[in-house]
Amino acid sequence: RGALVRAEQFFLEAVMALDGDAMTRASAVDHVRYTRALAMRSDMPSALAPNALYAVEHGFLSSGVEAAAGDVSYARALALGAARRAISTGHLSNAIFALYEAARHGAAPAAAEMLGQVPAVEGRLLPALVAAIEALAERDGGRLEELGGRLEELGCFLHAAELTAAAATVAAAQGRATAAARLRIRAQQLAERCDGATTELLRSRVGDGLTTREREVAAFAARGLTDAEIAARLSLSRRTVQTHLY
């Protein structure tokens, strides 16, 4: 959800409290490492050796740590390997978490292909993550924007920021500069709720190349103003605003 400071404190307390419980303590240490990786911190505690029951979670959490250290290829391999193990052992939730981790590090096509081995899941979060992996693989900007909104409603602000940023990148590649700027601003607003967290998807955002007027339109749209309200604020026709945005 992006609450890194609170999460790190919780997991540090867990590390202290779980002395003697090797598997659960290893998980807590990995979560400390993962939260610090999201904040691009270098003060990492050493990982504890995982046992077989914990290998999947260890794999995809370690993926985040490796990506933050700059070894994105290894991060992808760890996440996809964790997903394969989770699928083979029937741990569907962890399989989807691992596949999303791979997708956020640039392996969305491979992750989407592996989704074919995952049975349908229920609930709100897991189906949204499945759809996000597919949208990232297909570079479906409209779907990415929609899913960003859905994950924001679930309180998953970091995921929402990532998908909105990815939608901005797609819009920019399509030559929709103002739409890209609107989405980029929204992604930044969401990222600012995440205690400094960053990921490969957020780090890969592109510059806008907009005029001052296009930036103004995008900024008002990101604040939730309607086309008519933006037109009135900037003394433009509604059609001109829509041309900039869509």
Short mmCIF file of C-alpha atoms in Angstrom, two decimals:
data_model
loop_
_atom_site.label_atom_id
_atom_site.label_comp_id
_atom_site.label_asym_id
_atom_site.label_seq_id
_atom_site.Cartn_x
_atom_site.Cartn_y
_atom_site.Cartn_z
CA ARG A 1 0.00 0.00 0.00
CA GLY A 2 3.04 2.29 0.08
CA ALA A 3 3.23 2.81 3.85
CA LEU A 4 6.91 1.93 3.97
CA VAL A 5 7.84 3.57 7.26
CA ARG A 6 5.06 1.86 9.18
CA ALA A 7 5.69 -1.46 7.45
CA GLU A 8 9.40 -1.40 8.19
CA GLN A 9 8.77 -0.67 11.87
CA PHE A 10 6.30 -3.54 12.08
CA PHE A 11 8.70 -6.01 10.48
CA LEU A 12 11.65 -4.85 12.59
CA GLU A 13 9.57 -5.52 15.69
CA ALA A 14 8.67 -8.93 14.26
CA VAL A 15 12.34 -9.78 13.73
CA MET A 16 13.02 -9.11 17.40
CA ALA A 17 9.95 -10.96 18.63
CA LEU A 18 10.45 -14.07 16.48
CA ASP A 19 13.87 -15.10 17.74
CA GLY A 20 13.71 -18.90 17.78
CA ASP A 21 11.13 -19.19 14.98
CA ALA A 22 13.50 -19.56 12.03
CA MET A 23 11.04 -19.60 9.14
CA THR A 24 8.83 -16.73 10.27
CA ARG A 25 11.84 -14.67 11.32
CA ALA A 26 13.40 -15.20 7.87
CA SER A 27 10.18 -13.85 6.37
CA ALA A 28 10.25 -10.78 8.61
CA VAL A 29 13.88 -10.06 7.69
CA ASP A 30 13.06 -10.39 3.99
CA HIS A 31 10.19 -7.94 4.39
CA VAL A 32 12.53 -5.43 6.06
CA ARG A 33 14.89 -5.83 3.12
CA TYR A 34 12.05 -5.42 0.63
CA THR A 35 10.67 -2.25 2.21
CA ARG A 36 14.16 -0.74 2.25
CA ALA A 37 14.68 -1.76 -1.38
CA LEU A 38 11.51 0.07 -2.39
CA ALA A 39 12.98 3.18 -0.77
CA MET A 40 16.33 2.55 -2.56
CA ARG A 41 18.17 2.26 0.76
CA SER A 42 21.49 0.47 0.97
CA ASP A 43 21.46 -0.41 4.69
CA MET A 44 20.25 -3.97 4.19
CA PRO A 45 20.24 -6.63 6.91
CA SER A 46 21.58 -9.98 5.76
CA ALA A 47 18.94 -12.42 4.57
CA LEU A 48 18.37 -15.57 6.59
CA ALA A 49 18.46 -18.94 4.86
CA PRO A 50 14.91 -19.93 3.87
CA ASN A 51 13.55 -23.44 4.23
CA ALA A 52 11.54 -25.17 1.51
CA LEU A 53 8.18 -23.96 2.84
CA TYR A 54 9.25 -20.33 2.56
CA ALA A 55 11.23 -20.48 -0.69
CA VAL A 56 8.54 -18.90 -2.90
CA GLU A 57 8.04 -15.79 -0.79
CA HIS A 58 11.80 -15.47 -0.31
CA GLY A 59 12.24 -15.57 -4.09
CA PHE A 60 9.91 -12.75 -5.04
CA LEU A 61 10.90 -10.54 -2.11
CA SER A 62 14.55 -11.03 -3.04
CA SER A 63 13.60 -10.02 -6.59
CA GLY A 64 12.68 -6.55 -5.34
CA VAL A 65 15.97 -6.25 -3.47
CA GLU A 66 18.01 -7.23 -6.55
CA ALA A 67 16.11 -4.80 -8.77
CA ALA A 68 16.83 -1.94 -6.37
CA ALA A 69 20.51 -2.91 -6.44
CA GLY A 70 20.47 -2.59 -10.23
CA ASP A 71 20.45 -6.25 -11.27
CA VAL A 72 17.09 -6.20 -13.03
CA SER A 73 17.76 -9.32 -15.12
CA TYR A 74 18.42 -11.35 -11.99
CA ALA A 75 15.36 -9.79 -10.35
CA ARG A 76 13.18 -10.99 -13.22
CA ALA A 77 14.66 -14.47 -13.02
CA LEU A 78 14.05 -14.69 -9.27
CA ALA A 79 10.44 -13.56 -9.58
CA LEU A 80 9.63 -15.89 -12.46
CA GLY A 81 11.35 -18.77 -10.67
CA ALA A 82 9.31 -18.09 -7.54
CA ALA A 83 6.15 -18.04 -9.65
CA ARG A 84 6.96 -21.40 -11.22
CA ARG A 85 7.49 -22.93 -7.81
CA ALA A 86 4.28 -21.40 -6.46
CA ILE A 87 2.27 -22.71 -9.42
CA SER A 88 3.74 -26.20 -9.07
CA THR A 89 2.84 -26.32 -5.37
CA GLY A 90 -0.61 -24.76 -5.73
CA HIS A 91 0.16 -21.49 -3.93
CA LEU A 92 -1.88 -19.31 -6.26
CA SER A 93 -1.73 -16.07 -4.30
CA ASN A 94 2.04 -16.18 -4.10
CA ALA A 95 2.19 -17.13 -7.78
CA ILE A 96 0.30 -13.97 -8.75
CA PHE A 97 2.36 -11.77 -6.41
CA ALA A 98 5.54 -13.21 -7.92
CA LEU A 99 4.29 -12.73 -11.48
CA TYR A 100 3.38 -9.11 -10.78
CA GLU A 101 6.85 -8.62 -9.29
CA ALA A 102 8.34 -9.96 -12.52
CA ALA A 103 6.07 -7.69 -14.58
CA ARG A 104 7.04 -4.57 -12.64
CA HIS A 105 10.68 -5.35 -13.45
CA GLY A 106 10.01 -5.54 -17.19
CA ALA A 107 9.11 -9.22 -17.68
CA ALA A 108 5.39 -8.67 -18.27
CA PRO A 109 5.20 -10.79 -21.47
CA ALA A 110 6.78 -13.80 -19.74
CA ALA A 111 4.61 -13.27 -16.65
CA ALA A 112 1.44 -13.01 -18.75
CA GLU A 113 2.32 -16.23 -20.55
CA MET A 114 2.71 -18.02 -17.22
CA LEU A 115 -0.73 -16.82 -16.14
CA GLY A 116 -2.09 -19.49 -18.46
CA GLN A 117 -1.03 -22.02 -15.83
CA VAL A 118 -2.86 -20.22 -13.01
CA PRO A 119 -6.52 -21.13 -12.37
CA ALA A 120 -9.08 -18.33 -12.07
CA VAL A 121 -8.95 -16.51 -8.74
CA GLU A 122 -11.64 -14.73 -6.77
CA GLY A 123 -11.77 -11.57 -4.69
CA ARG A 124 -10.75 -8.04 -5.62
CA LEU A 125 -6.98 -7.77 -5.36
CA LEU A 126 -5.75 -10.92 -7.09
CA PRO A 127 -7.97 -10.55 -10.20
CA ALA A 128 -6.85 -6.90 -10.47
CA LEU A 129 -3.19 -7.96 -10.36
CA VAL A 130 -3.81 -10.64 -13.00
CA ALA A 131 -5.45 -8.03 -15.24
CA ALA A 132 -2.56 -5.62 -14.57
CA ILE A 133 0.03 -8.18 -15.67
CA GLU A 134 -1.91 -8.75 -18.89
CA ALA A 135 -2.33 -5.02 -19.53
CA LEU A 136 1.39 -4.40 -18.98
CA ALA A 137 2.23 -7.19 -21.42
CA GLU A 138 -0.18 -5.82 -24.03
CA ARG A 139 0.75 -2.18 -23.39
CA ASP A 140 -2.96 -1.42 -23.15
CA GLY A 141 -2.96 2.18 -21.94
CA GLY A 142 -6.69 2.46 -21.33
CA ARG A 143 -6.76 -0.75 -19.33
CA LEU A 144 -3.69 0.29 -17.34
CA GLU A 145 -5.35 3.58 -16.40
CA GLU A 146 -8.55 1.79 -15.40
CA LEU A 147 -6.69 -0.73 -13.27
CA GLY A 148 -4.67 2.03 -11.65
CA GLY A 149 -7.96 3.53 -10.50
CA ARG A 150 -9.22 0.18 -9.27
CA LEU A 151 -6.09 -0.48 -7.23
CA GLU A 152 -6.22 3.03 -5.82
CA GLU A 153 -9.74 2.25 -4.57
CA LEU A 154 -8.31 -0.82 -2.84
CA GLY A 155 -5.71 1.35 -1.11
CA CYS A 156 -2.83 -0.12 -3.14
CA PHE A 157 -1.28 3.23 -3.93
CA LEU A 158 2.10 1.99 -5.14
CA HIS A 159 0.52 -0.42 -7.63
CA ALA A 160 -1.85 2.35 -8.71
CA ALA A 161 1.07 4.73 -9.25
CA GLU A 162 2.97 2.13 -11.28
CA LEU A 163 0.07 1.32 -13.58
CA THR A 164 -0.81 4.98 -14.07
CA ALA A 165 2.84 5.71 -14.93
CA ALA A 166 2.82 2.81 -17.38
CA ALA A 167 -0.35 4.22 -18.97
CA ALA A 168 1.45 7.56 -19.31
CA THR A 169 4.34 5.89 -21.10
CA VAL A 170 1.95 4.21 -23.54
CA ALA A 171 0.14 7.50 -24.18
CA ALA A 172 3.45 9.27 -24.85
CA ALA A 173 4.52 6.55 -27.29
CA GLN A 174 1.22 7.03 -29.12
CA GLY A 175 1.88 10.76 -29.46
CA ARG A 176 -0.84 11.71 -26.96
CA ALA A 177 1.38 14.16 -25.10
CA THR A 178 -1.26 15.90 -23.00
CA ALA A 179 -2.90 12.66 -21.92
CA ALA A 180 0.55 11.36 -21.01
CA ALA A 181 1.20 14.44 -18.88
CA ARG A 182 -2.14 14.11 -17.12
CA LEU A 183 -1.39 10.49 -16.29
CA ARG A 184 2.17 11.32 -15.25
CA ILE A 185 0.94 13.96 -12.82
CA ARG A 186 -1.56 11.51 -11.38
CA ALA A 187 1.12 8.85 -11.02
CA GLN A 188 3.30 11.34 -9.15
CA GLN A 189 0.42 12.22 -6.83
CA LEU A 190 -0.08 8.55 -6.04
CA ALA A 191 3.65 7.93 -5.61
CA GLU A 192 3.84 10.77 -3.10
CA ARG A 193 1.57 8.74 -0.82
CA CYS A 194 4.10 5.91 -0.71
CA ASP A 195 6.85 7.14 1.66
CA GLY A 196 9.42 7.53 -1.11
CA ALA A 197 8.88 4.11 -2.66
CA THR A 198 10.02 3.64 -6.24
CA THR A 199 10.09 0.72 -8.67
CA GLU A 200 11.27 -0.01 -12.19
CA LEU A 201 7.89 1.05 -13.60
CA LEU A 202 8.04 4.39 -11.81
CA ARG A 203 11.69 4.97 -12.67
CA SER A 204 11.00 4.44 -16.38
CA ARG A 205 8.63 7.37 -16.78
CA VAL A 206 9.42 9.62 -19.76
CA GLY A 207 9.63 13.38 -20.16
CA ASP A 208 6.58 15.24 -21.45
CA GLY A 209 7.67 17.70 -24.15
CA LEU A 210 4.50 19.76 -23.62
CA THR A 211 3.66 23.38 -24.17
CA THR A 212 2.74 25.49 -21.14
CA ARG A 213 -0.94 25.39 -22.11
CA GLU A 214 -0.91 21.60 -22.51
CA ARG A 215 0.64 21.27 -19.04
CA GLU A 216 -2.08 23.50 -17.60
CA VAL A 217 -4.82 21.40 -19.17
CA ALA A 218 -3.19 18.20 -17.92
CA ALA A 219 -2.75 19.57 -14.41
CA PHE A 220 -6.40 20.62 -14.13
CA ALA A 221 -7.52 17.23 -15.47
CA ALA A 222 -5.35 15.46 -12.92
CA ARG A 223 -7.07 17.48 -10.19
CA GLY A 224 -10.42 16.11 -11.35
CA LEU A 225 -11.88 19.12 -13.20
CA THR A 226 -14.29 18.36 -16.03
CA ASP A 227 -13.60 19.40 -19.61
CA ALA A 228 -16.09 22.26 -19.25
CA GLU A 229 -14.48 23.48 -16.00
CA ILE A 230 -11.01 23.40 -17.56
CA ALA A 231 -12.29 25.31 -20.59
CA ALA A 232 -13.78 28.01 -18.34
CA ARG A 233 -10.60 28.31 -16.27
CA LEU A 234 -8.36 28.72 -19.32
CA SER A 235 -10.75 30.60 -21.62
CA LEU A 236 -10.70 27.79 -24.15
CA SER A 237 -13.43 26.00 -26.02
CA ARG A 238 -14.45 22.63 -24.65
CA ARG A 239 -13.45 21.10 -27.98
CA THR A 240 -9.91 22.50 -27.62
CA VAL A 241 -9.63 21.00 -24.12
CA GLN A 242 -10.82 17.63 -25.42
CA THR A 243 -8.30 17.80 -28.26
CA HIS A 244 -5.51 18.31 -25.74
CA LEU A 245 -6.71 15.53 -23.45
CA TYR A 246 -7.90 12.85 -25.80
#
